Amino acid sequence: MGKLEVKNLTQTFTQKGDPLRVLEGLDLTVDDGQFVALLGPSGCGKSTIFNIVSGLLVPDTGEIYLNGERIYGNTGDFAYMQQKDLLLPWRTVLRNVLIGPEIHDEPLNTAEIEAQQRLVQLGLSGFEHSYPMQLSGGMRQRVALVRTLLFRKEILLLDEPFGALDAMTRTVMQSILLDIWSESRQTVLLITHDVEEALLLADKIYILTARPATLKAELPVPLSRPRNITDASLIRLKKELLTLLQVEMSKVFEAG
């Protein structure tokens, strides 16, 4: 099971000696096996939410529940793919993606078979023994996704996993991610700035306000998959999302 609940999350940082309120009483729920996207203005605190949920950051106030039980700190229950690929430069692609199985003392022979399959699936066949410095930014990001999947956690936290990819590769990767999710039915929480990506992938979209972020709207996406961005129903949802986001973006520019 992988139900995640975030309740009354508040976070303040200090910037140049002054308090900077980032999150303000944020609530959200991701049901078991659900694919949920987070949308909001740049800098509103989306990555901060992931850092708190994964235990990298302690919030000022708020509670995190996993399957109905309150959790604290780094529980090891989440596979977190951050915006930066964070690959270890002294390890090959294959050794990078096997970090999770190594940490959990899994038989590496079995894990390596799955790793090879995932690398082929994500277009990285032939690069198993390459080092991160020999790869493009988009390839490194794909390696990071394979590494995240091989942690085999019930909840995936994906912070703009395809942000470094060109448009065509991004479309292919979205399809592959959906295939993987359809097979495993892991719970996925995705941060993205791409409205179309959110609509193509998610069961539900949370729209956050400008900083300090709180929940502005919750938009179900009750459409069967695969989806096409040219479908009339999806276009209507896109217009609704853009209207909500434009209001919050205008606040960012007014404040800045």
XYZ file of N, CA and C in Angstrom:
768
model
N 0.835 -1.203 0.000
C 0.000 0.000 0.000
C 0.864 1.244 0.000
N 0.310 2.346 -0.520
C 1.082 3.575 -0.582
C 0.205 4.808 -0.567
N -0.589 4.989 0.498
C -1.402 6.200 0.610
C -0.638 7.248 1.399
N -0.528 8.431 0.826
C 0.212 9.530 1.437
C -0.745 10.667 1.771
N -0.632 11.168 3.005
C -1.436 12.313 3.434
C -0.517 13.373 4.039
N -0.691 14.599 3.579
C 0.049 15.749 4.103
C -0.963 16.697 4.729
N -0.728 17.044 5.996
C -1.703 17.850 6.728
C -1.052 19.074 7.355
N -1.609 20.243 7.030
C -1.251 21.515 7.659
C 0.251 21.793 7.615
N 0.848 21.587 6.444
C 2.289 21.745 6.303
C 2.653 23.225 6.195
N 3.564 23.654 7.071
C 4.037 25.033 7.085
C 5.553 25.042 7.155
N 6.179 25.915 6.352
C 7.641 25.987 6.349
C 8.098 27.416 6.090
N 9.032 27.862 6.910
C 9.644 29.182 6.754
C 11.153 29.034 6.704
N 11.784 29.728 5.762
C 13.238 29.787 5.689
C 13.700 31.190 6.052
N 14.987 31.351 6.218
C 15.571 32.672 6.446
C 16.362 33.062 5.209
N 16.050 34.226 4.667
C 16.729 34.718 3.476
C 17.265 36.116 3.752
N 18.589 36.221 3.775
C 19.261 37.496 4.062
C 18.784 38.073 5.391
N 18.607 37.186 6.356
C 18.227 37.616 7.691
C 16.744 37.822 7.905
N 15.960 37.709 6.849
C 14.515 37.917 6.956
C 13.774 36.593 6.767
N 12.640 36.412 7.456
C 11.864 35.180 7.273
C 11.214 35.125 5.900
N 11.265 33.949 5.293
C 10.638 33.730 3.984
C 9.662 32.573 4.132
N 8.382 32.893 4.146
C 7.347 31.875 4.280
C 7.182 31.162 2.948
N 7.356 29.824 2.954
C 7.305 29.055 1.715
C 6.024 28.230 1.617
N 5.635 27.568 2.697
C 4.409 26.776 2.732
C 3.513 27.286 3.849
N 2.213 27.272 3.599
C 1.262 27.820 4.575
C 0.041 26.918 4.695
N 0.046 26.023 5.698
C -1.123 25.188 5.968
C -1.529 24.310 4.805
N -0.565 23.660 4.185
C -0.838 22.867 2.982
C -1.372 21.488 3.328
N -2.434 21.081 2.644
C -3.018 19.747 2.778
C -3.124 19.103 1.405
N -2.756 17.832 1.331
C -2.998 17.069 0.097
C -2.986 15.581 0.412
N -3.641 14.813 -0.465
C -3.744 13.362 -0.300
C -3.475 12.674 -1.629
N -2.674 11.624 -1.563
C -2.416 10.790 -2.735
C -2.812 9.369 -2.356
N -3.843 8.847 -2.995
C -4.341 7.518 -2.652
C -3.430 6.424 -3.180
N -3.580 5.243 -2.617
C -2.769 4.091 -3.009
C -2.893 3.823 -4.507
N -1.761 3.778 -5.199
C -1.745 3.487 -6.627
C -2.127 4.646 -7.513
N -2.321 5.812 -6.938
C -2.758 6.971 -7.710
C -1.566 7.726 -8.292
N -1.777 8.360 -9.423
C -0.774 9.200 -10.076
C -1.249 10.646 -9.938
N -0.533 11.437 -9.152
C -0.942 12.805 -8.846
C 0.154 13.779 -9.262
N -0.239 14.902 -9.863
C 0.707 15.928 -10.280
C 0.528 17.195 -9.450
N 1.650 17.864 -9.175
C 1.652 19.155 -8.492
C 2.037 20.239 -9.488
N 1.189 21.253 -9.620
C 1.469 22.399 -10.465
C 1.422 23.660 -9.622
N 2.291 24.597 -9.935
C 2.293 25.867 -9.224
C 3.383 26.758 -9.765
N 3.335 28.040 -9.440
C 4.364 28.965 -9.935
C 5.761 28.540 -9.504
N 6.751 28.877 -10.298
C 8.132 28.581 -9.956
C 8.489 29.237 -8.627
N 9.135 28.454 -7.749
C 9.555 28.987 -6.462
C 8.496 28.977 -5.389
N 7.358 28.335 -5.660
C 6.275 28.368 -4.671
C 6.461 27.347 -3.552
N 7.413 26.424 -3.692
C 7.668 25.481 -2.605
C 7.381 24.029 -2.920
N 7.250 23.698 -4.202
C 6.918 22.312 -4.556
C 8.030 21.344 -4.139
N 9.273 21.689 -4.433
C 10.382 20.813 -4.047
C 10.530 20.736 -2.537
N 10.185 21.811 -1.853
C 10.223 21.803 -0.384
C 9.265 20.760 0.174
N 8.117 20.606 -0.452
C 7.159 19.580 -0.027
C 7.805 18.204 -0.100
N 8.471 17.921 -1.217
C 9.130 16.618 -1.380
C 10.235 16.429 -0.347
N 11.000 17.486 -0.077
C 12.080 17.371 0.901
C 11.537 17.067 2.295
N 10.369 17.602 2.600
C 9.746 17.323 3.901
C 9.187 15.906 3.935
N 8.462 15.521 2.898
C 7.855 14.191 2.857
C 8.923 13.101 2.956
N 10.046 13.301 2.252
C 11.102 12.295 2.242
C 11.968 12.314 3.496
N 11.783 13.328 4.345
C 12.531 13.388 5.594
C 13.826 14.165 5.521
N 14.091 14.832 4.394
C 15.307 15.629 4.277
C 15.194 16.962 5.000
N 13.964 17.373 5.282
C 13.713 18.664 5.908
C 12.621 18.507 6.959
N 12.815 19.163 8.093
C 11.817 19.120 9.166
C 10.936 20.364 9.059
N 9.614 20.216 8.937
C 8.737 21.378 8.771
C 8.536 22.134 10.086
N 8.123 23.380 9.971
C 7.771 24.150 11.166
C 6.566 23.509 11.853
N 5.542 23.226 11.068
C 4.357 22.530 11.570
C 3.868 21.584 10.486
N 3.021 20.653 10.876
C 2.425 19.751 9.902
C 2.709 18.298 10.193
N 1.935 17.440 9.573
C 2.048 16.000 9.801
C 2.026 15.269 8.465
N 2.818 14.198 8.391
C 2.866 13.338 7.218
C 2.388 11.950 7.638
N 1.436 11.401 6.894
C 0.911 10.068 7.189
C 1.139 9.149 5.992
N 1.608 7.955 6.272
C 1.772 6.924 5.257
C 0.916 5.736 5.665
N -0.070 5.428 4.820
C -1.003 4.329 5.111
C -1.644 4.482 6.484
N -1.986 5.732 6.815
C -2.706 6.009 8.055
C -1.840 6.176 9.284
N -0.541 5.934 9.172
C 0.357 6.063 10.318
C 1.253 7.284 10.142
N 1.359 8.075 11.201
C 2.198 9.267 11.132
C 3.671 8.863 11.065
N 4.405 9.519 10.160
C 5.827 9.207 10.003
C 6.656 10.446 10.313
N 7.901 10.200 10.697
C 8.825 11.278 11.039
C 10.165 11.025 10.354
N 10.730 12.069 9.765
C 12.077 11.961 9.237
C 12.197 11.003 8.068
N 13.408 10.520 7.860
C 13.714 9.644 6.729
C 13.325 8.210 7.076
N 12.218 7.764 6.525
C 11.712 6.418 6.827
C 12.196 5.375 5.834
N 12.728 5.819 4.696
C 13.126 4.884 3.656
C 11.974 4.347 2.845
N 10.798 4.946 2.998
C 9.604 4.458 2.301
C 9.395 5.097 0.931
N 10.243 6.074 0.578
C 10.027 6.818 -0.651
C 11.236 6.702 -1.575
N 10.968 6.623 -2.864
C 12.021 6.747 -3.870
C 11.905 8.146 -4.449
N 12.926 8.964 -4.217
C 12.857 10.391 -4.522
C 13.831 10.720 -5.649
N 13.300 11.145 -6.774
C 14.120 11.603 -7.889
C 14.086 13.125 -7.911
N 15.231 13.737 -7.567
C 15.313 15.187 -7.509
C 15.593 15.792 -8.877
N 15.511 17.121 -8.960
C 15.710 17.792 -10.250
C 17.106 17.528 -10.799
N 18.124 17.570 -9.943
C 19.480 17.231 -10.365
C 19.638 15.720 -10.322
N 20.363 15.166 -11.281
C 20.448 13.716 -11.364
C 21.242 13.094 -10.216
N 22.200 13.827 -9.634
C 22.961 13.372 -8.467
C 23.635 12.013 -8.692
N 24.057 11.754 -9.929
C 24.786 10.517 -10.207
C 26.182 10.600 -9.609
N 26.695 9.474 -9.155
C 28.038 9.427 -8.601
C 29.039 9.344 -9.761
N 29.906 10.342 -9.910
C 30.764 10.417 -11.106
C 31.781 9.290 -11.218
N 32.114 8.633 -10.102
C 33.124 7.570 -10.140
C 32.516 6.192 -10.415
N 31.192 6.149 -10.582
C 30.535 4.878 -10.857
C 29.967 4.888 -12.275
N 29.990 3.744 -12.921
C 29.407 3.626 -14.252
C 27.883 3.739 -14.168
N 27.253 3.825 -15.323
C 25.792 3.872 -15.379
C 25.193 2.680 -14.628
N 25.679 1.489 -14.915
C 25.131 0.297 -14.279
C 25.335 0.328 -12.775
N 26.509 0.742 -12.333
C 26.767 0.777 -10.894
C 25.952 1.877 -10.222
N 25.651 2.938 -10.942
C 24.800 3.990 -10.378
C 23.379 3.497 -10.148
N 22.825 2.793 -11.128
C 21.421 2.381 -11.000
C 21.249 1.239 -10.000
N 22.340 0.567 -9.656
C 22.265 -0.551 -8.700
C 22.470 -0.120 -7.253
N 22.523 1.185 -7.000
C 22.752 1.667 -5.636
C 21.658 1.185 -4.685
N 20.399 1.262 -5.118
C 19.292 0.831 -4.271
C 19.398 -0.630 -3.858
N 19.517 -1.554 -4.816
C 19.692 -2.962 -4.454
C 20.907 -3.213 -3.571
N 21.993 -2.472 -3.791
C 23.177 -2.640 -2.940
C 22.873 -2.235 -1.508
N 22.214 -1.096 -1.342
C 21.877 -0.611 0.001
C 21.000 -1.617 0.743
N 20.085 -2.255 0.004
C 19.142 -3.184 0.633
C 19.632 -4.636 0.608
N 20.918 -4.818 0.259
C 21.540 -6.149 0.276
C 20.777 -7.166 -0.563
N 20.269 -6.720 -1.708
C 19.586 -7.635 -2.617
C 20.622 -8.397 -3.449
N 20.282 -9.580 -3.918
C 21.195 -10.296 -4.830
C 21.439 -9.470 -6.085
N 22.671 -9.100 -6.331
C 22.960 -8.177 -7.426
C 22.806 -8.820 -8.794
N 22.937 -10.141 -8.870
C 22.740 -10.802 -10.164
C 21.320 -10.588 -10.676
N 20.345 -10.766 -9.779
C 18.941 -10.562 -10.150
C 18.668 -9.101 -10.439
N 19.189 -8.226 -9.579
C 18.963 -6.789 -9.750
C 19.582 -6.288 -11.050
N 20.720 -6.857 -11.422
C 21.391 -6.412 -12.634
C 20.586 -6.770 -13.885
N 19.881 -7.892 -13.841
C 19.034 -8.268 -14.977
C 17.931 -7.231 -15.168
N 17.278 -6.851 -14.066
C 16.225 -5.834 -14.153
C 16.812 -4.498 -14.591
N 17.992 -4.161 -14.057
C 18.640 -2.901 -14.416
C 18.901 -2.840 -15.921
N 19.409 -3.932 -16.469
C 19.683 -3.975 -17.912
C 18.393 -3.794 -18.711
N 17.323 -4.417 -18.253
C 16.039 -4.300 -18.943
C 15.532 -2.860 -18.920
N 15.651 -2.215 -17.755
C 15.203 -0.831 -17.631
C 16.051 0.107 -18.499
N 17.344 -0.134 -18.543
C 18.220 0.712 -19.353
C 17.867 0.595 -20.839
N 17.561 -0.623 -21.275
C 17.112 -0.810 -22.657
C 15.796 -0.080 -22.882
N 14.874 -0.224 -21.939
C 13.545 0.390 -22.049
C 13.639 1.913 -22.167
N 14.620 2.501 -21.506
C 14.763 3.955 -21.515
C 15.813 4.442 -22.509
N 16.156 3.595 -23.476
C 17.027 4.015 -24.557
C 18.477 4.180 -24.180
N 18.936 3.418 -23.178
C 20.316 3.553 -22.700
C 21.142 2.297 -22.946
N 20.668 1.438 -23.821
C 21.420 0.233 -24.148
C 22.771 0.610 -24.757
N 23.827 -0.044 -24.287
C 25.164 0.251 -24.777
C 25.923 1.252 -23.939
N 25.242 1.874 -22.973
C 25.897 2.871 -22.121
C 26.088 2.365 -20.686
N 25.895 1.067 -20.478
C 25.979 0.506 -19.134
C 27.317 0.782 -18.461
N 28.396 0.804 -19.222
C 29.731 0.961 -18.649
C 30.309 2.358 -18.877
N 29.452 3.269 -19.312
C 29.860 4.666 -19.447
C 29.787 5.360 -18.089
N 30.503 6.467 -17.980
C 30.476 7.266 -16.759
C 29.602 8.503 -16.977
N 29.029 9.059 -15.902
C 28.119 10.205 -16.058
C 28.677 11.337 -16.912
N 29.966 11.643 -16.792
C 30.548 12.748 -17.546
C 30.521 12.501 -19.061
N 30.312 11.251 -19.463
C 30.273 10.906 -20.885
C 28.864 10.984 -21.462
N 27.890 11.333 -20.634
C 26.488 11.347 -21.053
C 25.964 12.766 -21.189
N 24.949 12.932 -22.037
C 24.242 14.209 -22.121
C 23.374 14.394 -20.879
N 22.896 15.618 -20.683
C 22.037 15.886 -19.538
C 20.778 15.043 -19.536
N 20.189 14.878 -20.720
C 18.972 14.068 -20.814
C 19.222 12.609 -20.511
N 20.357 12.096 -20.946
C 20.699 10.700 -20.664
C 20.944 10.497 -19.168
N 21.608 11.435 -18.555
C 21.849 11.347 -17.109
C 20.523 11.314 -16.355
N 19.565 12.111 -16.820
C 18.259 12.145 -16.168
C 17.547 10.803 -16.302
N 17.705 10.163 -17.436
C 17.100 8.843 -17.630
C 17.762 7.796 -16.736
N 19.069 7.906 -16.569
C 19.766 7.005 -15.650
C 19.224 7.206 -14.235
N 19.013 8.455 -13.857
C 18.481 8.749 -12.520
C 17.098 8.142 -12.330
N 16.291 8.123 -13.393
C 14.966 7.522 -13.289
C 15.068 6.013 -13.085
N 15.969 5.357 -13.819
C 16.170 3.920 -13.629
C 16.602 3.642 -12.192
N 17.533 4.430 -11.693
C 17.996 4.258 -10.313
C 16.827 4.392 -9.331
N 15.970 5.376 -9.559
C 14.815 5.586 -8.681
C 13.878 4.384 -8.707
N 13.613 3.848 -9.889
C 12.714 2.696 -10.021
C 13.277 1.468 -9.313
N 14.603 1.305 -9.356
C 15.214 0.116 -8.767
C 15.269 0.158 -7.242
N 14.907 1.286 -6.660
C 14.748 1.305 -5.202
C 13.486 0.541 -4.795
N 12.557 0.363 -5.738
C 11.345 -0.446 -5.558
C 10.543 -0.027 -4.322
N 10.299 1.256 -4.197
C 9.503 1.768 -3.091
C 8.044 1.901 -3.513
N 7.164 1.905 -2.528
C 5.735 1.957 -2.840
C 5.291 3.344 -3.300
N 6.090 4.368 -2.989
C 5.747 5.725 -3.420
C 6.936 6.357 -4.130
N 6.684 6.876 -5.335
C 7.701 7.589 -6.102
C 7.449 9.091 -6.002
N 8.483 9.839 -5.646
C 8.444 11.297 -5.660
C 9.307 11.750 -6.832
N 8.687 12.273 -7.858
C 9.399 12.631 -9.090
C 9.359 14.146 -9.281
N 10.513 14.783 -9.131
C 10.605 16.241 -9.234
C 11.095 16.605 -10.630
N 10.175 16.926 -11.508
C 10.463 17.265 -12.909
C 11.433 16.269 -13.551
N 11.043 15.006 -13.618
C 11.964 13.984 -14.118
C 12.376 14.167 -15.572
N 11.564 14.882 -16.352
C 11.866 15.031 -17.775
C 12.224 16.461 -18.158
N 12.555 17.260 -17.167
C 12.828 18.677 -17.411
C 14.019 18.922 -18.321
N 14.997 17.995 -18.339
C 16.207 18.195 -19.142
C 16.106 17.577 -20.534
N 14.935 17.049 -20.873
C 14.792 16.331 -22.145
C 14.188 17.222 -23.227
N 14.556 16.940 -24.476
C 13.928 17.639 -25.587
C 12.484 17.157 -25.729
N 11.689 17.904 -26.470
C 10.249 17.657 -26.542
C 9.910 16.253 -27.032
N 10.620 15.779 -28.051
C 10.300 14.469 -28.608
C 10.648 13.355 -27.624
N 11.841 13.450 -27.018
C 12.250 12.438 -26.045
C 11.339 12.477 -24.830
N 10.935 13.667 -24.460
C 10.044 13.836 -23.308
C 8.736 13.080 -23.534
N 8.188 13.183 -24.738
C 6.935 12.497 -25.058
C 7.095 10.982 -24.941
N 8.211 10.471 -25.449
C 8.481 9.038 -25.360
C 8.614 8.612 -23.905
N 9.318 9.411 -23.114
C 9.552 9.070 -21.716
C 8.257 9.108 -20.903
N 7.381 10.017 -21.222
C 6.079 10.056 -20.553
C 5.321 8.760 -20.797
N 5.352 8.284 -22.028
C 4.680 7.034 -22.370
C 5.296 5.856 -21.629
N 6.635 5.833 -21.545
C 7.320 4.742 -20.845
C 6.982 4.774 -19.358
N 6.973 5.968 -18.781
C 6.626 6.084 -17.358
C 5.217 5.573 -17.094
N 4.290 5.896 -17.983
C 2.922 5.393 -17.820
C 2.877 3.871 -17.915
N 3.652 3.298 -18.828
C 3.710 1.838 -18.953
C 4.229 1.210 -17.663
N 5.296 1.796 -17.119
C 5.883 1.281 -15.881
C 4.887 1.391 -14.736
N 4.210 2.525 -14.656
C 3.217 2.730 -13.600
C 2.039 1.757 -13.753
N 1.627 1.522 -14.983
C 0.518 0.586 -15.224
C 0.876 -0.824 -14.776
N 2.157 -1.189 -14.934
C 2.611 -2.520 -14.511
C 2.670 -2.644 -12.996
N 3.252 -1.633 -12.353
C 3.555 -1.741 -10.922
C 2.468 -1.167 -10.024
N 1.727 -0.181 -10.542
C 0.713 0.538 -9.777
C 1.290 1.124 -8.487
N 2.538 1.609 -8.587
C 3.084 2.366 -7.472
C 2.350 3.699 -7.363
N 2.371 4.267 -6.187
C 1.820 5.595 -5.978
C 2.853 6.610 -6.459
N 2.417 7.568 -7.284
C 3.343 8.536 -7.858
C 2.871 9.953 -7.561
N 3.810 10.772 -7.058
C 3.572 12.204 -6.902
C 4.599 12.917 -7.761
N 4.123 13.666 -8.746
C 4.961 14.275 -9.772
C 4.900 15.794 -9.690
N 6.081 16.421 -9.641
C 6.163 17.869 -9.794
C 6.472 18.161 -11.259
N 5.718 19.073 -11.836
C 5.979 19.469 -13.212
C 5.548 20.918 -13.411
N 6.198 21.589 -14.371
C 5.755 22.917 -14.786
C 4.987 22.837 -16.100
N 4.848 21.630 -16.619
C 4.238 21.413 -17.924
C 2.784 20.989 -17.737
N 1.864 21.871 -18.088
C 0.435 21.603 -17.914
C 0.009 20.384 -18.727
N 0.498 20.282 -19.951
C 0.129 19.146 -20.795
C 0.647 17.840 -20.201
N 1.858 17.850 -19.664
C 2.406 16.649 -19.039
C 1.526 16.199 -17.880
N 1.113 17.133 -17.051
C 0.238 16.807 -15.925
C -1.069 16.188 -16.410
N -1.642 16.745 -17.462
C -2.916 16.242 -17.972
C -2.778 14.873 -18.641
N -1.662 14.636 -19.285
C -1.453 13.356 -19.951
C -1.187 12.222 -18.966
N -0.587 12.534 -17.807
C -0.138 11.495 -16.899
C -1.040 11.277 -15.683
N -1.583 12.338 -15.126
C -2.124 12.267 -13.769
C -3.598 11.875 -13.695
N -3.937 11.231 -12.565
C -5.341 10.995 -12.211
C -5.952 12.236 -11.577
N -5.078 13.013 -10.926
C -5.532 14.196 -10.194
C -4.405 15.210 -10.193
N -4.775 16.496 -10.274
C -3.787 17.567 -10.281
C -4.083 18.528 -9.138
N -3.063 18.794 -8.336
C -3.151 19.826 -7.307
C -2.512 21.100 -7.847
N -3.241 22.212 -7.746
C -2.704 23.510 -8.137
C -2.387 24.292 -6.879
N -1.141 24.745 -6.768
C -0.705 25.482 -5.599
C -0.691 26.975 -5.879
N -0.857 27.755 -4.826
C -0.810 29.204 -4.957
C 0.637 29.672 -5.050
N 0.803 30.953 -5.331
C 2.128 31.562 -5.241
C 2.587 31.514 -3.780
N 3.885 31.669 -3.589
C 4.469 31.597 -2.250
C 3.859 32.637 -1.310
N 3.534 32.229 -0.074
C 3.642 30.888 0.505
C 2.561 29.964 -0.053
N 2.971 28.774 -0.451
C 2.069 27.864 -1.155
C 1.048 27.246 -0.223
N -0.175 27.296 -0.668
C -1.249 26.524 -0.070
C -2.061 25.951 -1.226
N -3.044 25.134 -0.920
C -3.802 24.498 -1.995
C -4.817 25.480 -2.577
N -4.700 25.713 -3.898
C -5.654 26.591 -4.580
C -6.817 25.798 -5.150
N -6.507 24.648 -5.759
C -7.563 23.846 -6.385
C -7.104 22.406 -6.534
N -8.078 21.524 -6.607
C -7.843 20.096 -6.854
C -8.662 19.707 -8.070
N -7.977 19.255 -9.109
C -8.653 18.989 -10.379
C -8.526 17.519 -10.762
N -9.606 16.746 -10.661
C -9.560 15.359 -11.150
C -9.421 15.332 -12.677
N -8.742 14.294 -13.173
C -8.611 14.110 -14.622
C -9.253 12.758 -14.958
N -10.592 12.734 -15.107
C -11.320 11.465 -15.285
C -11.334 10.983 -16.726
N -10.161 10.891 -17.334
C -10.062 10.499 -18.735
C -9.292 9.188 -18.849
N -9.734 8.338 -19.757
C -9.036 7.061 -19.963
C -7.678 7.307 -20.615
N -6.795 6.345 -20.450
C -5.467 6.420 -21.063
C -5.385 5.397 -22.199
N -4.556 5.642 -23.226
C -3.705 6.821 -23.419
C -4.517 8.050 -23.823
N -3.997 9.216 -23.467
C -4.677 10.470 -23.742
C -3.990 11.210 -24.879
N -4.763 12.058 -25.507
C -4.236 12.859 -26.607
C -4.490 14.320 -26.295
N -3.443 15.118 -26.374
C -3.553 16.522 -25.992
C -4.492 17.306 -26.898
N -4.886 16.715 -28.049
C -5.813 17.391 -28.950
C -7.271 17.042 -28.668
N -7.521 16.130 -27.723
C -8.896 15.781 -27.377
C -9.621 16.991 -26.778
N -10.881 17.159 -27.147
C -11.641 18.336 -26.697
C -11.750 18.393 -25.174
N -11.974 17.244 -24.534
C -12.124 17.227 -23.087
C -10.829 17.627 -22.392
N -9.709 17.209 -22.952
C -8.420 17.557 -22.363
C -8.102 19.032 -22.595
N -8.499 19.545 -23.746
C -8.292 20.969 -24.032
C -9.072 21.827 -23.049
N -10.282 21.419 -22.703
C -11.079 22.173 -21.733
C -10.393 22.198 -20.374
N -9.860 21.045 -19.963
C -9.149 20.988 -18.686
C -7.884 21.855 -18.728
N -7.232 21.865 -19.867
C -6.026 22.680 -20.008
C -6.350 24.164 -19.842
N -7.422 24.611 -20.431
C -7.825 26.012 -20.303
C -8.122 26.353 -18.844
N -8.787 25.433 -18.157
C -9.106 25.655 -16.747
C -7.832 25.756 -15.908
N -6.903 24.864 -16.171
C -5.635 24.879 -15.438
C -4.849 26.159 -15.700
N -4.759 26.546 -16.965
C -3.995 27.740 -17.313
C -4.584 28.995 -16.683
N -5.893 29.050 -16.610
C -6.545 30.196 -15.974
C -6.171 30.278 -14.502
N -6.218 29.136 -13.821
C -5.863 29.106 -12.401
C -4.400 29.486 -12.191
N -3.516 28.962 -13.034
C -2.086 29.223 -12.878
C -1.722 30.662 -13.234
N -2.393 31.227 -14.228
C -2.080 32.597 -14.630
C -2.380 33.580 -13.512
N -3.422 33.315 -12.748
C -3.743 34.176 -11.602
C -2.600 34.161 -10.601
N -2.063 32.970 -10.329
C -0.976 32.855 -9.358
C 0.333 33.413 -9.905
N 0.577 33.225 -11.191
C 1.795 33.778 -11.788
C 1.782 35.304 -11.753
N 0.622 35.891 -11.941
C 0.526 37.343 -11.894
C 0.894 37.860 -10.503
N 0.580 37.097 -9.478
C 0.948 37.478 -8.107
C 2.453 37.466 -7.924
N 3.117 36.492 -8.554
C 4.577 36.407 -8.464
C 5.215 37.656 -9.051
N 4.750 38.094 -10.217
C 5.347 39.254 -10.870
C 4.991 40.541 -10.150
N 3.801 40.592 -9.571
C 3.416 41.777 -8.809
C 4.284 41.929 -7.561
N 4.610 40.762 -6.941
C 5.410 40.799 -5.714
C 6.882 41.049 -5.986
N 7.311 40.620 -7.204
C 8.736 40.703 -7.501
C 9.159 41.930 -8.241
